Amino acid sequence: MSLKLLPCPALICFGLAFAFLIPRPLGAITCTLQGELAPAVRSSIEQSTRAIAQQIAAGHVDQVKALTIPAVAAQFTPIADSVQRLAPQLNGATLTIDAMYSLDASDLKQPQDQTQFFCASPNSDLHEEVGIPQLPAGAYALALVHATGIKQPEQMGMLLQRANNGQWQLAGFFDKALESDGHNSLWYWTQARHYAQEGQAWNAYFYYTVAAELALPVGFLSTPNLRKLLDEQNAVKADGLPVKNPLVLQGTGESYTITGFHTDSSLGGLDLVVEYATTDTSDPVATRTRILGLMKALLTKYPQLRGGFHGIWVFANAPGQRPFAIEQPMDSIH
């Protein structure tokens, strides 16, 4: 397993929001991009990131906890679960520090609803906003690590805080896949453009969505490329998307109330997932019949979906009852 450091890529926005902003006074809250970090600061963040990433990849939960700030270590179960889940997947991976950012809130008087860091490159007019809610005063860093050379490439985002002894400790951990069904963000973007050119608005919309999700490393990433991607998606006029209010789909003798869509590739192949609101799921035979009717109605109205997806998942949700889910490959839905 090797760990290397790459030059700083596009700017990062972490947390709840991002924005392209005009220059403004930064005061005591500052963001320093990787390429502008002092060598000593860059080296210390890199060393701490390296140590934490290697312990995560090795599955050493206790060692990761020892490298974590006390407030987070006191509620460590979510991170421990992530480490245990990731370790087998990261066996033999090449770990690359893809980006590092220094976020200085040392002079913050008290936690705010959202502490905002404005990041800017001296060679660009683009300014971005990093927003972290309820952040205590301190010096922080954001580091992104890519794990490649494995079946399912992963990205680990680490929020680090500088301790009194000068060491950087883990203050937040986030992981996500870099690919879906074996393809990266650029591939889905290319496919989305193809579908848009072919007039297949629904396929284009969902492929743009997958491309955007894979392009976001931690929180929200705002770059010229991502803006262009989202602008292209917004230009696609997909009837009923995004689902802001329940979408009523008319089938043969029955209507179906759809509350949302997303995609999933966990079973191999990209599936379209449909959330369906109903009044009762207690009868599995009747519920299955209704779900199959929904699938048929959806493909009747949007036949393009057959070429864009491996299959369809439908989750039937009734108040006070367990969801009832069925997945069917496209060639099984007649």
mmCIF file of C-alpha atoms in Angstrom, residues 111-274:
data_model
loop_
_atom_site.group_PDB
_atom_site.id
_atom_site.type_symbol
_atom_site.label_atom_id
_atom_site.label_comp_id
_atom_site.label_asym_id
_atom_site.label_seq_id
_atom_site.Cartn_x
_atom_site.Cartn_y
_atom_site.Cartn_z
ATOM 1 C CA PRO A 111 -19.940 28.651 17.732
ATOM 2 C CA GLN A 112 -22.265 30.024 15.076
ATOM 3 C CA ASP A 113 -25.154 28.518 13.175
ATOM 4 C CA GLN A 114 -22.695 28.292 10.314
ATOM 5 C CA THR A 115 -19.070 29.363 10.245
ATOM 6 C CA GLN A 116 -18.190 30.451 6.732
ATOM 7 C CA PHE A 117 -14.777 30.255 5.127
ATOM 8 C CA PHE A 118 -14.230 32.072 1.846
ATOM 9 C CA CYS A 119 -11.694 30.313 -0.349
ATOM 10 C CA ALA A 120 -10.063 32.029 -3.300
ATOM 11 C CA SER A 121 -7.198 31.369 -5.673
ATOM 12 C CA PRO A 122 -4.926 34.302 -6.548
ATOM 13 C CA ASN A 123 -5.000 33.171 -10.178
ATOM 14 C CA SER A 124 -8.782 33.030 -10.459
ATOM 15 C CA ASP A 125 -11.785 35.287 -9.933
ATOM 16 C CA LEU A 126 -13.804 32.414 -8.465
ATOM 17 C CA HIS A 127 -14.523 32.589 -4.751
ATOM 18 C CA GLU A 128 -16.113 29.725 -2.864
ATOM 19 C CA GLU A 129 -17.748 29.366 0.522
ATOM 20 C CA VAL A 130 -17.119 26.649 3.086
ATOM 21 C CA GLY A 131 -19.878 26.430 5.692
ATOM 22 C CA ILE A 132 -19.584 24.298 8.836
ATOM 23 C CA PRO A 133 -22.356 24.496 11.465
ATOM 24 C CA GLN A 134 -21.662 24.930 15.197
ATOM 25 C CA LEU A 135 -17.891 24.919 14.757
ATOM 26 C CA PRO A 136 -15.877 25.564 17.956
ATOM 27 C CA ALA A 137 -12.953 27.970 17.744
ATOM 28 C CA GLY A 138 -9.795 26.331 16.480
ATOM 29 C CA ALA A 139 -7.533 25.589 13.553
ATOM 30 C CA TYR A 140 -8.885 23.011 11.125
ATOM 31 C CA ALA A 141 -7.876 21.307 7.909
ATOM 32 C CA LEU A 142 -9.812 19.414 5.282
ATOM 33 C CA ALA A 143 -8.024 16.513 3.593
ATOM 34 C CA LEU A 144 -9.296 14.296 0.800
ATOM 35 C CA VAL A 145 -7.841 10.827 0.269
ATOM 36 C CA HIS A 146 -8.554 8.629 -2.734
ATOM 37 C CA ALA A 147 -8.261 4.841 -2.487
ATOM 38 C CA THR A 148 -7.696 3.370 -5.956
ATOM 39 C CA GLY A 149 -6.415 0.163 -7.512
ATOM 40 C CA ILE A 150 -9.257 -1.796 -5.888
ATOM 41 C CA LYS A 151 -12.597 -3.134 -7.098
ATOM 42 C CA GLN A 152 -14.580 -0.220 -5.662
ATOM 43 C CA PRO A 153 -12.519 2.991 -5.523
ATOM 44 C CA GLU A 154 -13.342 5.056 -2.456
ATOM 45 C CA GLN A 155 -12.825 8.593 -1.270
ATOM 46 C CA MET A 156 -12.264 9.496 2.362
ATOM 47 C CA GLY A 157 -12.803 13.050 3.552
ATOM 48 C CA MET A 158 -11.223 14.016 6.863
ATOM 49 C CA LEU A 159 -11.861 17.148 8.883
ATOM 50 C CA LEU A 160 -8.833 17.620 11.135
ATOM 51 C CA GLN A 161 -8.375 19.913 14.138
ATOM 52 C CA ARG A 162 -5.006 21.078 15.447
ATOM 53 C CA ALA A 163 -4.478 20.135 19.087
ATOM 54 C CA ASN A 164 -2.558 22.199 21.653
ATOM 55 C CA ASN A 165 0.559 20.130 20.994
ATOM 56 C CA GLY A 166 0.420 21.069 17.312
ATOM 57 C CA GLN A 167 -0.709 17.634 16.125
ATOM 58 C CA TRP A 168 -3.681 17.319 13.790
ATOM 59 C CA GLN A 169 -6.460 15.030 15.019
ATOM 60 C CA LEU A 170 -9.556 13.636 13.331
ATOM 61 C CA ALA A 171 -12.629 15.809 13.910
ATOM 62 C CA GLY A 172 -14.913 14.355 11.238
ATOM 63 C CA PHE A 173 -14.854 11.486 8.752
ATOM 64 C CA PHE A 174 -16.810 10.993 5.531
ATOM 65 C CA ASP A 175 -16.474 8.318 2.881
ATOM 66 C CA LYS A 176 -18.120 7.712 -0.467
ATOM 67 C CA ALA A 177 -17.628 5.681 -3.619
ATOM 68 C CA LEU A 178 -15.807 7.252 -6.545
ATOM 69 C CA GLU A 179 -17.601 5.038 -9.071
ATOM 70 C CA SER A 180 -21.071 3.658 -9.687
ATOM 71 C CA ASP A 181 -21.422 0.425 -11.647
ATOM 72 C CA GLY A 182 -17.714 0.674 -12.528
ATOM 73 C CA HIS A 183 -17.930 4.161 -14.042
ATOM 74 C CA ASN A 184 -16.767 7.555 -12.790
ATOM 75 C CA SER A 185 -18.351 10.989 -12.900
ATOM 76 C CA LEU A 186 -16.961 11.896 -16.327
ATOM 77 C CA TRP A 187 -18.431 8.755 -17.904
ATOM 78 C CA TYR A 188 -21.902 9.531 -16.535
ATOM 79 C CA TRP A 189 -21.588 13.140 -17.677
ATOM 80 C CA THR A 190 -20.737 11.979 -21.202
ATOM 81 C CA GLN A 191 -23.670 9.576 -21.230
ATOM 82 C CA ALA A 192 -25.999 12.290 -19.914
ATOM 83 C CA ARG A 193 -25.014 14.558 -22.786
ATOM 84 C CA HIS A 194 -25.700 11.758 -25.234
ATOM 85 C CA TYR A 195 -29.158 11.147 -23.798
ATOM 86 C CA ALA A 196 -29.885 14.893 -23.841
ATOM 87 C CA GLN A 197 -28.918 15.089 -27.510
ATOM 88 C CA GLU A 198 -31.178 12.133 -28.246
ATOM 89 C CA GLY A 199 -34.094 13.833 -26.517
ATOM 90 C CA GLN A 200 -34.188 11.249 -23.707
ATOM 91 C CA ALA A 201 -34.724 13.797 -20.960
ATOM 92 C CA TRP A 202 -35.410 11.377 -18.105
ATOM 93 C CA ASN A 203 -32.293 9.310 -18.756
ATOM 94 C CA ALA A 204 -30.248 12.487 -19.150
ATOM 95 C CA TYR A 205 -31.542 13.915 -15.873
ATOM 96 C CA PHE A 206 -30.659 10.840 -13.821
ATOM 97 C CA TYR A 207 -27.234 10.418 -15.441
ATOM 98 C CA TYR A 208 -26.413 14.060 -14.742
ATOM 99 C CA THR A 209 -27.487 13.430 -11.141
ATOM 100 C CA VAL A 210 -25.149 10.439 -10.776
ATOM 101 C CA ALA A 211 -22.313 12.422 -12.386
ATOM 102 C CA ALA A 212 -22.808 15.267 -9.906
ATOM 103 C CA GLU A 213 -22.977 12.938 -6.896
ATOM 104 C CA LEU A 214 -19.726 11.221 -7.874
ATOM 105 C CA ALA A 215 -18.044 14.580 -8.459
ATOM 106 C CA LEU A 216 -18.788 15.815 -4.926
ATOM 107 C CA PRO A 217 -15.985 14.640 -2.622
ATOM 108 C CA VAL A 218 -17.136 16.081 0.717
ATOM 109 C CA GLY A 219 -20.184 18.204 1.225
ATOM 110 C CA PHE A 220 -20.526 20.418 -1.843
ATOM 111 C CA LEU A 221 -17.877 20.960 -4.495
ATOM 112 C CA SER A 222 -18.131 24.080 -6.621
ATOM 113 C CA THR A 223 -15.917 24.226 -9.691
ATOM 114 C CA PRO A 224 -16.422 25.562 -13.198
ATOM 115 C CA ASN A 225 -16.881 21.988 -14.429
ATOM 116 C CA LEU A 226 -19.474 21.184 -11.786
ATOM 117 C CA ARG A 227 -21.331 24.424 -12.479
ATOM 118 C CA LYS A 228 -21.374 23.540 -16.148
ATOM 119 C CA LEU A 229 -22.667 20.049 -15.354
ATOM 120 C CA LEU A 230 -25.480 21.401 -13.197
ATOM 121 C CA ASP A 231 -26.334 24.053 -15.773
ATOM 122 C CA GLU A 232 -26.634 21.315 -18.401
ATOM 123 C CA GLN A 233 -28.865 19.280 -16.108
ATOM 124 C CA ASN A 234 -31.083 22.285 -15.420
ATOM 125 C CA ALA A 235 -31.433 22.818 -19.157
ATOM 126 C CA VAL A 236 -32.894 19.323 -19.564
ATOM 127 C CA LYS A 237 -36.673 19.583 -19.452
ATOM 128 C CA ALA A 238 -37.581 16.277 -17.859
ATOM 129 C CA ASP A 239 -41.323 16.285 -17.162
ATOM 130 C CA GLY A 240 -41.937 15.785 -13.431
ATOM 131 C CA LEU A 241 -38.273 15.973 -12.382
ATOM 132 C CA PRO A 242 -37.065 16.725 -9.836
ATOM 133 C CA VAL A 243 -39.962 15.456 -7.728
ATOM 134 C CA LYS A 244 -40.851 18.455 -5.552
ATOM 135 C CA ASN A 245 -44.428 17.295 -4.971
ATOM 136 C CA PRO A 246 -45.807 13.734 -5.211
ATOM 137 C CA LEU A 247 -45.962 12.636 -8.856
ATOM 138 C CA VAL A 248 -49.182 10.858 -9.781
ATOM 139 C CA LEU A 249 -48.677 8.197 -12.442
ATOM 140 C CA GLN A 250 -51.725 6.760 -14.135
ATOM 141 C CA GLY A 251 -51.711 3.027 -14.814
ATOM 142 C CA THR A 252 -54.318 0.583 -16.067
ATOM 143 C CA GLY A 253 -57.258 1.165 -13.765
ATOM 144 C CA GLU A 254 -55.098 2.515 -10.936
ATOM 145 C CA SER A 255 -53.028 5.599 -10.125
ATOM 146 C CA TYR A 256 -49.714 5.553 -8.286
ATOM 147 C CA THR A 257 -48.284 8.279 -6.051
ATOM 148 C CA ILE A 258 -44.520 8.535 -6.480
ATOM 149 C CA THR A 259 -42.678 10.529 -3.833
ATOM 150 C CA GLY A 260 -39.118 10.282 -5.136
ATOM 151 C CA PHE A 261 -36.496 8.711 -7.369
ATOM 152 C CA HIS A 262 -32.838 7.876 -6.998
ATOM 153 C CA THR A 263 -30.364 5.394 -8.468
ATOM 154 C CA ASP A 264 -28.528 2.372 -7.087
ATOM 155 C CA SER A 265 -25.835 0.079 -8.468
ATOM 156 C CA SER A 266 -25.314 -2.248 -5.506
ATOM 157 C CA LEU A 267 -26.737 -5.287 -7.335
ATOM 158 C CA GLY A 268 -24.650 -4.753 -10.450
ATOM 159 C CA GLY A 269 -25.904 -2.487 -13.181
ATOM 160 C CA LEU A 270 -27.497 0.890 -12.599
ATOM 161 C CA ASP A 271 -31.051 0.578 -11.260
ATOM 162 C CA LEU A 272 -33.723 3.244 -11.005
ATOM 163 C CA VAL A 273 -35.210 3.331 -7.499
ATOM 164 C CA VAL A 274 -38.812 4.505 -7.069
#
